[in-house]
Amino acid sequence: MLGTVWRTYERLLRKDKTQDSFPARQLFVLALCRICEPIAFMSIFPYAYRMIESFNIATDPDHISIYAGMLITAFAFAEFSTGIVWGRISDRVGRKPVLIFGLMGTALSMIIFGFATNLQTAIIARAVGGLLNGNVGVLQTTVAELVTVKEHQPRAYSIMPFVWCLGSIIGPVMGGALAQPCTAYPWLFNQGSIFETYPFLLPNLVCVVILIFGIAIGILFLEETHADKRHRSDWGRRLGNVLLQKALGTTFGFPAEAKSSICYDDHASSIEDEQPPGYRSTEGSPRILSVSRIDLSPQSDVESRQSSRGGQGFINILNKQVILVIVAYGVLAYHSVSFDILMPLFLSEPVSHEKPQLPFKFSGGFAMSTKTIGFMMAVQGVYSMVAQLFLFPFLVRRLGTLRTFRFVLLVWPLLYFIVPYLVLLPCQLQKLGIYACLIVKITFHVIAFPSTAILIANAAPSKSVLGLINGVAASVACLARALGPTTTGFFHTAGLKMGYNGLAWWIGGIVCAIGAFESIWMEEVEGRTDRPCEEEEQPVCEPLLHTLSVDSSADDLPRRGSLDSVEELDLSKAVKA
């Protein structure tokens, strides 16, 4: 069965063998690695309240939500503190090692969290996960280096958010089902077992198994995308190809560049010596095959590596457009997480029977049950996956990334202004209004976040510093997500005391409007690719090296000697000139 599925997938990806085709194969591998993290991250949310309750530290039930917020904040602040560091490390050692190490760090965090018996240990576990995982920025860098055709960006950048949405649905369901197994499934788990001592260990162990699966997939099949590191010998991918060959009769194929750097470099000089003096050409050498993949950005790799080491170079890397997009990313992360926190609170709050004093002074919620709210969140998650795959690419292809992003930011503040007034609708229209607002919010969400990823990738001065830039962006977003719940909770509490239920919502709308105003100065920069477009004029220097077009996939074609190429040159015209 598995072999049939794989062969079907292979047929769908036949066109992936061409250089400019959509990198579906590697994005598929990256998605398998990525989905492990949202499953693990989101699995704790259903039982976080019960876990803190079991610590017996909250004298007032209202304080439990504060401690639960501390768990989220600990992870976000830890991730913020190391985001730039992991971005720089990925520029030095490559993207693949950092991604795999991030999955290992998450697995370690889940093990500690499962064995936590007090709040301090739980917070340390969450902080360890944030410190050791820099995958948010590195993933964006990897996608940017895989996608070398601008037309493919909308489709490619919608995949990772889709995977996160899918994982955010699977994770809570799994976490809620497996927590406290001795209570939930007494016929299966005996009293006095390890799962009674540690009632929240089982979902974390299952998450660790899933993470180990992601680590194995990454080691065996994930391709390094860093320009300077992707030609290295990769024992993991070699082993993966062997396993695939034996299991399914097919392989991912090892890159021609890596083969040439491993097998043929030592023989290059002997190949050149066989040709007559003065007419030597490397067109028959495997090393010339990597010419089509050289990064032709104006800033060379040497210069970009020097500039990524700090000082004046760091300032040059963070140019005006990069800074504008990163600031927009932080603002977006702040008000988006604020919306996500406010909506469940708004739906849970009791119905107010006080007469509203329009236009602004009114209070109350909808007094919905957790089951109803959970169903609404599930509907929201399913819609977000569909919108991520189809709506976002459709809009960006027709309007452009920046224009789509700017339009969303200009309309979004209106949503923050409208939501509090849903309590004033007739009862029969309230649920319809809630669903409408949730759908609009998710639509804006799935458009805005991938758009910022594309804008950051295109604004980078060189692909070789993408890791650092995405690390900075991830750190800023993590800081915004850490501050968002705290400040939003403060304004919401203050608003309830004064009778203004919409205070926190309207402040979120003002923050969103600031982001929209800031986007006026943003420009849509043409994205850099790892190879020149076909329409671009090819280099005219050293004609003897480039008289024939050599492609890495054309090893089976008959090759012409360098002397044949020279005979075709009309040297008389050059002499007359």
Coordinates of C-alpha atoms in Angstrom, one line a residue:
M1 CA 0.0 0.0 0.0
L2 CA 2.8 2.4 1.0
G3 CA 4.6 1.6 -2.2
T4 CA 1.5 2.4 -4.3
V5 CA 1.0 5.7 -2.6
W6 CA 4.7 6.7 -3.1
R7 CA 4.7 5.7 -6.8
T8 CA 1.6 7.8 -7.3
Y9 CA 3.3 10.7 -5.6
E10 CA 6.3 10.2 -7.8
R11 CA 4.2 10.4 -11.0
L12 CA 2.7 13.7 -9.8
L13 CA 6.2 15.1 -9.4
R14 CA 7.8 14.1 -12.7
K15 CA 8.2 17.7 -13.6
D16 CA 10.2 18.3 -10.4
K17 CA 13.3 17.1 -12.3
T18 CA 13.6 20.3 -14.2
Q19 CA 15.5 23.1 -12.5
D20 CA 12.8 25.7 -12.5
S21 CA 9.9 23.4 -11.4
F22 CA 8.1 23.7 -8.1
P23 CA 10.2 22.0 -5.3
A24 CA 7.3 19.9 -4.2
R25 CA 9.5 17.0 -3.1
Q26 CA 11.6 18.9 -0.6
L27 CA 8.7 20.9 0.6
F28 CA 6.8 17.7 1.3
V29 CA 9.8 16.4 3.4
L30 CA 10.0 19.8 5.2
A31 CA 6.2 19.6 5.9
L32 CA 6.6 16.2 7.5
C33 CA 9.3 17.6 9.8
R34 CA 7.3 20.8 10.5
I35 CA 4.0 19.1 11.4
C36 CA 5.6 17.5 14.5
E37 CA 6.1 20.8 16.2
P38 CA 2.5 22.2 16.2
I39 CA 1.2 18.8 17.3
A40 CA 3.6 18.9 20.3
F41 CA 3.2 22.6 21.0
M42 CA -0.7 22.7 20.9
S43 CA -1.1 19.4 22.7
I44 CA -0.7 21.0 26.1
F45 CA -3.5 23.5 25.8
P46 CA -6.4 21.2 26.6
Y47 CA -4.9 20.0 29.9
A48 CA -2.8 23.0 30.9
Y49 CA -5.6 24.2 33.3
R50 CA -5.9 20.7 34.9
M51 CA -2.2 20.4 35.2
I52 CA -1.7 23.7 37.0
E53 CA -4.7 22.7 39.2
S54 CA -2.9 19.5 40.2
F55 CA 0.1 21.5 41.4
N56 CA -2.2 22.9 44.2
I57 CA -0.6 26.4 44.1
A58 CA -3.7 28.5 43.2
T59 CA -5.8 29.6 46.1
D60 CA -8.2 31.3 43.8
P61 CA -9.4 29.6 40.6
D62 CA -9.1 32.9 38.7
H63 CA -5.3 32.7 39.3
I64 CA -5.0 29.4 37.3
S65 CA -5.4 31.3 34.0
I66 CA -2.5 33.6 35.1
Y67 CA -0.2 30.6 35.7
A68 CA -1.3 29.1 32.3
G69 CA -0.3 32.4 30.7
M70 CA 3.1 32.1 32.4
L71 CA 3.7 28.8 30.5
I72 CA 3.0 30.4 27.2
T73 CA 5.1 33.5 28.0
A74 CA 8.1 31.4 29.2
F75 CA 8.3 29.7 25.8
A76 CA 7.8 32.9 23.8
F77 CA 10.5 34.9 25.8
A78 CA 13.0 32.0 25.5
E79 CA 12.4 31.7 21.8
F80 CA 12.8 35.5 21.5
S81 CA 16.2 35.4 23.3
T82 CA 17.7 32.9 20.9
G83 CA 16.0 33.6 17.6
I84 CA 18.9 35.7 16.2
V85 CA 21.5 33.3 17.6
W86 CA 19.9 30.3 15.7
G87 CA 19.6 32.4 12.6
R88 CA 23.4 33.2 12.7
I89 CA 24.2 29.5 13.4
S90 CA 22.2 28.4 10.4
D91 CA 24.2 30.8 8.3
R92 CA 27.4 29.2 9.5
V93 CA 26.6 25.5 9.7
G94 CA 23.6 25.2 7.4
R95 CA 19.8 25.0 7.7
K96 CA 19.4 21.2 8.1
P97 CA 21.5 20.7 11.3
V98 CA 19.6 23.6 13.0
L99 CA 16.2 22.3 12.0
I100 CA 17.0 18.8 13.3
F101 CA 18.5 20.1 16.5
G102 CA 15.3 22.2 17.0
L103 CA 13.2 19.1 16.8
M104 CA 15.5 17.4 19.3
G105 CA 15.2 20.4 21.7
T106 CA 11.4 20.2 21.5
A107 CA 11.5 16.5 22.3
L108 CA 13.7 17.1 25.4
S109 CA 11.3 19.9 26.4
M110 CA 8.2 17.5 26.1
I111 CA 9.9 14.8 28.3
I112 CA 10.7 17.3 31.1
F113 CA 7.2 18.8 30.8
G114 CA 5.6 15.3 31.1
F115 CA 7.5 14.6 34.3
A116 CA 6.8 18.0 35.9
T117 CA 5.2 17.9 39.3
N118 CA 5.3 21.7 40.1
L119 CA 5.0 24.9 38.2
Q120 CA 8.7 25.7 38.3
T121 CA 9.6 22.5 36.5
A122 CA 6.8 23.1 33.9
I123 CA 8.1 26.6 33.2
I124 CA 11.7 25.4 32.9
A125 CA 10.5 22.7 30.4
R126 CA 8.7 25.3 28.3
A127 CA 11.8 27.6 28.4
V128 CA 14.1 24.8 27.3
G129 CA 11.8 24.2 24.3
G130 CA 12.0 27.9 23.4
L131 CA 15.8 28.2 23.9
L132 CA 16.7 25.1 21.9
N133 CA 14.2 25.6 19.0
G134 CA 15.0 28.3 16.4
N135 CA 13.0 26.6 13.7
V136 CA 10.5 29.5 13.1
G137 CA 13.0 31.7 11.3
V138 CA 15.1 28.9 9.9
L139 CA 12.1 27.3 8.2
Q140 CA 11.3 30.5 6.5
T141 CA 14.9 30.7 5.3
T142 CA 14.8 27.1 4.0
V143 CA 11.6 27.8 2.0
A144 CA 13.1 31.0 0.6
E145 CA 16.2 29.0 -0.6
L146 CA 14.1 26.2 -2.1
V147 CA 11.8 28.5 -4.1
T148 CA 13.9 30.1 -6.8
V149 CA 11.1 31.2 -9.1
K150 CA 9.0 34.1 -7.9
E151 CA 5.8 32.8 -9.4
H152 CA 6.1 29.8 -7.1
Q153 CA 6.3 31.9 -3.9
P154 CA 2.6 32.2 -3.1
R155 CA 2.0 28.5 -3.4
A156 CA 5.2 27.5 -1.5
Y157 CA 4.7 30.0 1.4
S158 CA 1.2 28.7 2.0
I159 CA 2.3 25.2 2.7
M160 CA 4.0 25.7 6.1
P161 CA 1.1 27.7 7.6
F162 CA -1.3 25.0 6.3
V163 CA 0.8 22.3 8.0
W164 CA 0.7 24.4 11.3
C165 CA -3.1 24.6 11.0
L166 CA -3.3 20.9 10.5
G167 CA -1.0 20.2 13.5
S168 CA -2.9 22.7 15.7
I169 CA -6.1 20.6 15.1
I170 CA -4.4 17.2 15.7
G171 CA -2.4 18.3 18.7
P172 CA -5.2 19.5 21.0
V173 CA -7.4 16.5 20.2
M174 CA -4.5 14.1 21.0
G175 CA -3.5 16.0 24.2
G176 CA -7.1 16.1 25.5
A177 CA -7.7 12.4 24.8
L178 CA -4.4 11.1 26.4
A179 CA -4.1 13.4 29.5
Q180 CA -4.9 11.7 32.9
P181 CA -5.3 8.2 31.3
C182 CA -5.9 6.5 34.6
T183 CA -9.0 8.6 35.1
A184 CA -10.1 8.6 31.5
Y185 CA -9.4 4.9 30.8
P186 CA -9.3 3.0 34.1
W187 CA -9.9 -0.3 32.2
L188 CA -6.7 0.2 30.3
F189 CA -4.3 1.9 32.7
N190 CA -3.9 0.5 36.2
Q191 CA -3.9 2.5 39.4
G192 CA -0.5 2.9 40.8
S193 CA 1.2 3.0 37.4
I194 CA 3.6 5.7 36.3
F195 CA 0.7 7.4 34.5
E196 CA -1.0 7.9 37.9
T197 CA 2.1 9.5 39.4
Y198 CA 2.6 11.6 36.3
P199 CA -1.0 12.0 34.8
F200 CA 0.2 14.2 31.9
L201 CA 3.2 12.1 30.8
L202 CA 1.4 10.0 28.2
P203 CA 0.5 12.8 25.7
N204 CA 4.1 14.1 26.0
L205 CA 5.6 10.6 25.3
V206 CA 3.4 10.3 22.2
C207 CA 4.6 13.8 21.1
V208 CA 8.2 12.6 21.6
V209 CA 7.6 9.6 19.3
I210 CA 6.1 11.9 16.7
L211 CA 9.1 14.2 17.0
I212 CA 11.5 11.3 16.6
F213 CA 9.7 10.4 13.4
G214 CA 10.3 14.0 12.2
I215 CA 13.9 13.9 13.2
A216 CA 14.4 10.6 11.2
I217 CA 12.6 12.0 8.2
G218 CA 14.8 15.2 8.3
I219 CA 18.1 13.2 8.6
L220 CA 17.2 10.8 5.8
F221 CA 15.5 13.0 3.2
L222 CA 15.9 16.7 4.0
E223 CA 18.2 18.5 1.6
E224 CA 20.5 21.2 2.8
T225 CA 19.6 24.6 1.1
H226 CA 22.5 26.8 2.2
A227 CA 24.4 28.0 -0.9
D228 CA 27.8 27.1 0.7
K229 CA 26.8 24.0 2.5
R230 CA 24.6 22.1 0.1
H231 CA 27.5 20.5 -1.8
R232 CA 28.7 18.6 1.3
S233 CA 28.5 14.9 1.6
D234 CA 25.3 14.0 3.5
W235 CA 25.4 10.4 4.9
G236 CA 21.8 10.8 6.1
R237 CA 20.5 11.3 2.6
R238 CA 22.7 8.5 1.2
L239 CA 21.2 6.2 3.8
G240 CA 17.7 7.5 3.0
N241 CA 18.2 6.8 -0.7
V242 CA 19.3 3.2 0.1
L243 CA 16.3 2.6 2.3
L244 CA 13.9 4.0 -0.4
Q245 CA 15.5 1.9 -3.1
K246 CA 15.1 -1.3 -1.1
A247 CA 11.6 -0.5 0.2
L248 CA 9.9 1.2 -2.8
G249 CA 12.3 0.8 -5.7
T250 CA 12.9 4.6 -6.0
T251 CA 15.1 7.3 -4.5
F252 CA 15.0 11.0 -4.0
G253 CA 18.2 11.1 -6.0
F254 CA 21.4 12.6 -4.7
P255 CA 22.3 16.1 -6.1
A256 CA 24.7 16.2 -9.0
E257 CA 26.6 19.0 -7.2
A258 CA 27.3 16.8 -4.2
K259 CA 28.4 13.9 -6.4
S260 CA 30.8 16.2 -8.3
S261 CA 32.3 17.6 -5.1
I262 CA 32.7 14.2 -3.6
C263 CA 33.8 12.0 -6.5
Y264 CA 35.3 14.1 -9.3
D265 CA 37.2 17.1 -7.9
D266 CA 40.3 15.0 -7.5
H267 CA 40.4 14.1 -11.2
A268 CA 39.7 17.6 -12.6
S269 CA 43.3 18.4 -13.3
S270 CA 43.9 15.1 -15.2
I271 CA 40.9 15.8 -17.4
E272 CA 42.2 19.2 -18.3
D273 CA 45.7 17.9 -19.0
E274 CA 44.3 15.6 -21.7
Q275 CA 43.3 18.6 -23.8
P276 CA 45.7 20.6 -26.0
P277 CA 47.4 23.7 -24.5
G278 CA 45.5 26.9 -25.1
Y279 CA 42.2 25.1 -25.8
R280 CA 41.5 23.7 -22.4
S281 CA 37.8 23.8 -21.3
T282 CA 36.1 22.6 -18.3
E283 CA 32.9 21.9 -20.2
G284 CA 33.5 18.1 -19.8
S285 CA 34.2 18.5 -16.1
P286 CA 31.4 17.7 -13.6
R287 CA 32.4 20.8 -11.6
I288 CA 31.0 23.1 -14.4
L289 CA 27.5 21.6 -13.7
S290 CA 27.0 23.7 -10.6
V291 CA 27.3 26.9 -12.6
S292 CA 23.5 27.1 -13.1
R293 CA 23.0 27.1 -9.3
I294 CA 25.4 29.8 -8.3
D295 CA 23.8 32.7 -6.4
L296 CA 24.2 35.7 -8.8
S297 CA 23.1 38.3 -6.3
P298 CA 25.1 41.5 -6.4
Q299 CA 26.6 40.8 -3.0
S300 CA 29.0 37.9 -3.1
D301 CA 28.9 35.1 -0.6
V302 CA 32.3 36.3 0.9
E303 CA 31.0 39.8 1.4
S304 CA 27.7 38.6 2.9
R305 CA 29.5 36.3 5.3
Q306 CA 31.7 39.2 6.4
S307 CA 28.7 41.5 6.7
S308 CA 26.8 39.0 8.8
R309 CA 29.5 39.1 11.6
G310 CA 28.3 42.3 13.1
G311 CA 29.3 45.9 13.2
Q312 CA 28.7 48.0 10.1
G313 CA 27.9 44.8 8.2
F314 CA 24.9 44.0 10.4
I315 CA 23.5 47.5 9.8
N316 CA 23.9 47.0 6.1
I317 CA 22.1 43.7 6.2
L318 CA 19.1 45.3 8.0
N319 CA 18.4 47.8 5.3
K320 CA 15.4 50.0 5.3
Q321 CA 13.0 47.5 3.6
V322 CA 14.1 44.6 5.8
I323 CA 13.5 46.7 8.9
L324 CA 10.1 47.9 7.7
V325 CA 8.9 44.3 7.0
I326 CA 10.2 43.1 10.4
V327 CA 8.4 45.8 12.2
A328 CA 5.2 45.0 10.3
Y329 CA 5.7 41.3 11.2
G330 CA 6.0 42.2 14.9
V331 CA 2.9 44.5 14.9
L332 CA 1.0 41.7 13.0
A333 CA 2.1 39.1 15.6
Y334 CA 1.1 41.4 18.5
H335 CA -2.5 42.2 17.5
S336 CA -3.2 38.8 15.9
V337 CA -2.4 36.9 19.2
S338 CA -4.4 39.5 21.1
F339 CA -7.4 38.6 18.9
D340 CA -6.9 34.9 19.6
I341 CA -6.8 35.5 23.3
L342 CA -9.8 38.0 23.5
M343 CA -12.2 35.9 21.4
P344 CA -12.5 32.9 23.7
L345 CA -12.8 35.2 26.7
F346 CA -15.5 37.2 24.9
L347 CA -17.5 34.1 24.1
S348 CA -17.2 32.8 27.7
E349 CA -18.1 35.9 29.6
P350 CA -21.6 36.0 31.1
V351 CA -24.4 37.9 29.4
S352 CA -24.9 41.4 30.7
H353 CA -28.4 42.7 31.6
E354 CA -27.3 46.3 32.0
K355 CA -28.6 48.8 29.5
P356 CA -25.9 49.8 27.1
Q357 CA -24.9 53.4 26.9
L358 CA -24.1 53.8 23.2
P359 CA -21.9 54.4 21.3
F360 CA -19.1 52.9 23.5
K361 CA -20.2 52.0 27.0
F362 CA -21.6 48.4 27.2
S363 CA -20.4 45.1 28.5
G364 CA -21.2 41.4 28.6
G365 CA -20.4 38.3 26.5
F366 CA -22.2 35.2 25.2
A367 CA -21.9 32.7 28.1
M368 CA -21.0 29.9 25.7
S369 CA -19.8 26.5 26.9
T370 CA -16.3 25.2 26.3
K371 CA -17.7 22.6 24.0
T372 CA -19.4 25.2 21.8
I373 CA -16.3 27.3 21.7
G374 CA -14.1 24.3 20.9
F375 CA -16.4 23.5 17.9
M376 CA -16.1 27.1 16.7
M377 CA -12.3 26.9 16.9
A378 CA -12.3 23.6 15.0
V379 CA -14.4 25.1 12.2
Q380 CA -12.0 28.1 12.1
G381 CA -9.1 25.7 11.8
V382 CA -10.6 23.7 8.9
Y383 CA -11.4 26.9 7.0
S384 CA -7.9 28.3 7.6
M385 CA -6.4 25.2 5.9
V386 CA -8.6 25.6 2.8
A387 CA -8.0 29.4 2.6
Q388 CA -4.2 28.9 3.1
L389 CA -3.9 26.5 0.1
F390 CA -6.3 28.2 -2.3
L391 CA -7.3 31.8 -1.4
F392 CA -3.8 33.1 -0.6
P393 CA -2.0 32.0 -3.8
F394 CA -5.0 33.2 -5.9
L395 CA -4.9 36.7 -4.4
V396 CA -1.2 37.1 -4.5
R397 CA -0.8 36.0 -8.1
R398 CA -3.4 38.6 -9.2
L399 CA -2.7 41.5 -6.9
G400 CA 0.9 41.1 -5.8
T401 CA 2.3 40.4 -2.4
L402 CA 2.6 43.9 -1.0
R403 CA -0.7 45.1 -2.5
T404 CA -2.5 42.1 -0.9
F405 CA -0.8 42.6 2.4
R406 CA -1.5 46.3 2.5
F407 CA -5.2 45.8 1.6
V408 CA -5.6 43.4 4.5
L409 CA -4.0 45.7 7.0
L410 CA -6.2 48.6 5.9
V411 CA -9.4 46.6 6.4
W412 CA -8.4 44.7 9.5
P413 CA -8.9 47.6 12.0
L414 CA -12.6 47.7 11.1
L415 CA -13.0 44.1 12.4
Y416 CA -11.5 45.0 15.8
F417 CA -14.0 47.9 16.0
I418 CA -17.0 45.8 15.0
V419 CA -16.5 42.6 17.2
P420 CA -17.5 44.0 20.6
Y421 CA -20.9 45.2 19.1
L422 CA -21.9 41.6 18.4
V423 CA -23.4 41.4 21.9
L424 CA -25.9 44.0 20.8
L425 CA -27.3 41.9 17.9
P426 CA -30.6 40.0 18.3
C427 CA -30.1 36.5 19.8
Q428 CA -30.9 34.8 16.5
L429 CA -28.2 36.7 14.7
Q430 CA -25.4 36.5 17.3
K431 CA -23.9 33.2 16.3
L432 CA -24.0 34.1 12.6
G433 CA -22.1 37.3 13.4
I434 CA -19.5 35.4 15.5
Y435 CA -18.9 33.0 12.7
A436 CA -18.6 35.8 10.1
C437 CA -16.0 37.6 12.2
L438 CA -14.0 34.5 12.8
I439 CA -14.0 33.7 9.1
V440 CA -12.9 37.3 8.2
K441 CA -10.1 37.2 10.9
I442 CA -8.8 33.8 9.6
T443 CA -8.9 35.1 6.0
F444 CA -6.8 38.1 7.0
H445 CA -4.5 35.9 9.1
V446 CA -3.7 33.4 6.3
I447 CA -3.0 36.2 3.9
A448 CA -0.9 38.5 6.1
F449 CA 1.6 36.1 7.7
P450 CA 2.8 34.3 4.5
S451 CA 3.0 37.7 2.8
T452 CA 5.4 39.0 5.4
A453 CA 7.6 35.9 4.8
I454 CA 7.7 36.5 1.1
L455 CA 8.4 40.2 1.6
I456 CA 11.3 39.4 4.0
A457 CA 12.8 36.9 1.6
N458 CA 12.6 39.3 -1.3
A459 CA 14.0 42.3 0.7
A460 CA 17.1 40.4 1.9
P461 CA 20.3 41.8 0.3
S462 CA 21.7 38.3 -0.1
K463 CA 20.4 34.7 0.3
S464 CA 23.4 33.9 2.5
V465 CA 22.2 36.2 5.3
L466 CA 18.6 35.0 5.2
G467 CA 19.1 32.9 8.3
L468 CA 20.2 36.0 10.3
I469 CA 17.3 38.2 8.9
N470 CA 14.7 35.5 9.6
G471 CA 16.2 35.0 13.0
V472 CA 15.7 38.7 13.8
A473 CA 12.1 38.6 12.5
A474 CA 11.3 35.5 14.5
S475 CA 12.7 37.1 17.7
V476 CA 10.7 40.3 17.1
A477 CA 7.5 38.2 16.5
C478 CA 8.2 36.1 19.6
L479 CA 8.6 39.2 21.8
A480 CA 5.3 40.6 20.4
R481 CA 3.5 37.3 21.1
A482 CA 5.0 37.3 24.7
L483 CA 3.8 40.9 25.3
G484 CA 0.5 40.5 23.6
P485 CA -1.3 38.3 26.2
T486 CA -0.1 40.4 29.1
T487 CA -1.0 43.8 27.8
T488 CA -4.2 42.7 26.2
G489 CA -5.3 41.0 29.5
F490 CA -4.5 44.2 31.4
F491 CA -6.6 46.4 29.0
H492 CA -9.4 43.9 29.0
T493 CA -9.6 43.8 32.8
A494 CA -9.5 47.6 33.0
G495 CA -12.2 47.9 30.4
L496 CA -14.5 45.5 32.3
K497 CA -14.1 47.5 35.5
M498 CA -15.1 50.7 33.7
G499 CA -17.9 49.1 31.7
Y500 CA -16.2 49.3 28.3
N501 CA -16.2 45.8 27.1
G502 CA -14.6 46.8 23.8
L503 CA -11.6 48.7 25.2
A504 CA -9.0 45.9 24.5
W505 CA -10.5 45.3 21.1
W506 CA -10.3 48.9 20.0
I507 CA -6.7 49.2 21.3
G508 CA -5.9 46.2 19.1
G509 CA -7.5 48.0 16.2
I510 CA -5.3 51.0 16.8
V511 CA -2.2 48.9 16.8
C512 CA -3.3 47.2 13.5
A513 CA -3.9 50.7 12.0
I514 CA -0.3 51.7 13.0
G515 CA 0.9 48.6 11.0
A516 CA -1.2 49.6 8.0
F517 CA 0.2 53.2 8.2
E518 CA 3.7 51.8 8.4
S519 CA 3.2 49.6 5.3
I520 CA 2.9 52.8 3.1
W521 CA 6.7 53.0 3.1
M522 CA 7.2 49.4 2.2
E523 CA 8.2 48.5 -1.4
E524 CA 7.9 45.2 -3.2
V525 CA 11.4 44.2 -4.0
E526 CA 12.1 41.7 -6.8
G527 CA 13.1 38.4 -5.2
R528 CA 16.5 37.0 -5.7
T529 CA 16.9 33.5 -7.1
D530 CA 19.7 31.0 -7.1
R531 CA 20.0 31.0 -10.9
P532 CA 19.6 33.5 -13.7
C533 CA 16.3 33.7 -15.6
E534 CA 16.3 32.4 -19.1
E535 CA 15.6 35.8 -20.5
E536 CA 18.7 37.3 -18.8
E537 CA 21.8 37.9 -20.9
Q538 CA 24.4 35.2 -20.1
P539 CA 28.0 36.1 -19.2
V540 CA 30.1 36.8 -22.3
C541 CA 33.5 36.4 -20.7
E542 CA 35.5 33.2 -21.1
P543 CA 33.6 32.0 -24.2
L544 CA 35.6 28.8 -24.3
L545 CA 34.1 27.7 -21.0
H546 CA 30.5 28.4 -22.1
T547 CA 30.3 27.6 -25.8
L548 CA 28.1 24.6 -24.9
S549 CA 25.1 24.6 -22.5
V550 CA 25.8 21.8 -20.0
D551 CA 23.0 20.7 -17.7
S552 CA 23.4 18.4 -14.7
S553 CA 20.5 16.2 -15.9
A554 CA 22.0 15.7 -19.4
D555 CA 24.8 13.2 -18.6
D556 CA 23.4 10.7 -21.1
L557 CA 23.6 13.2 -24.0
P558 CA 26.6 13.0 -26.4
R559 CA 29.2 15.5 -25.5
R560 CA 31.3 17.5 -27.9
G561 CA 34.9 18.1 -27.4
S562 CA 36.4 21.5 -26.8
L563 CA 38.2 21.5 -30.1
D564 CA 34.9 21.0 -31.9
S565 CA 33.6 24.1 -30.2
V566 CA 36.6 26.1 -31.1
E567 CA 36.3 25.2 -34.8
E568 CA 32.8 26.6 -34.8
L569 CA 34.0 30.0 -33.7
D570 CA 34.4 32.6 -36.5
L571 CA 37.8 34.0 -35.4
S572 CA 38.2 36.1 -38.6
K573 CA 35.6 38.6 -37.3
A574 CA 37.4 38.9 -34.0
V575 CA 40.7 39.6 -35.8
K576 CA 39.1 42.2 -38.0
A577 CA 37.6 43.9 -35.0

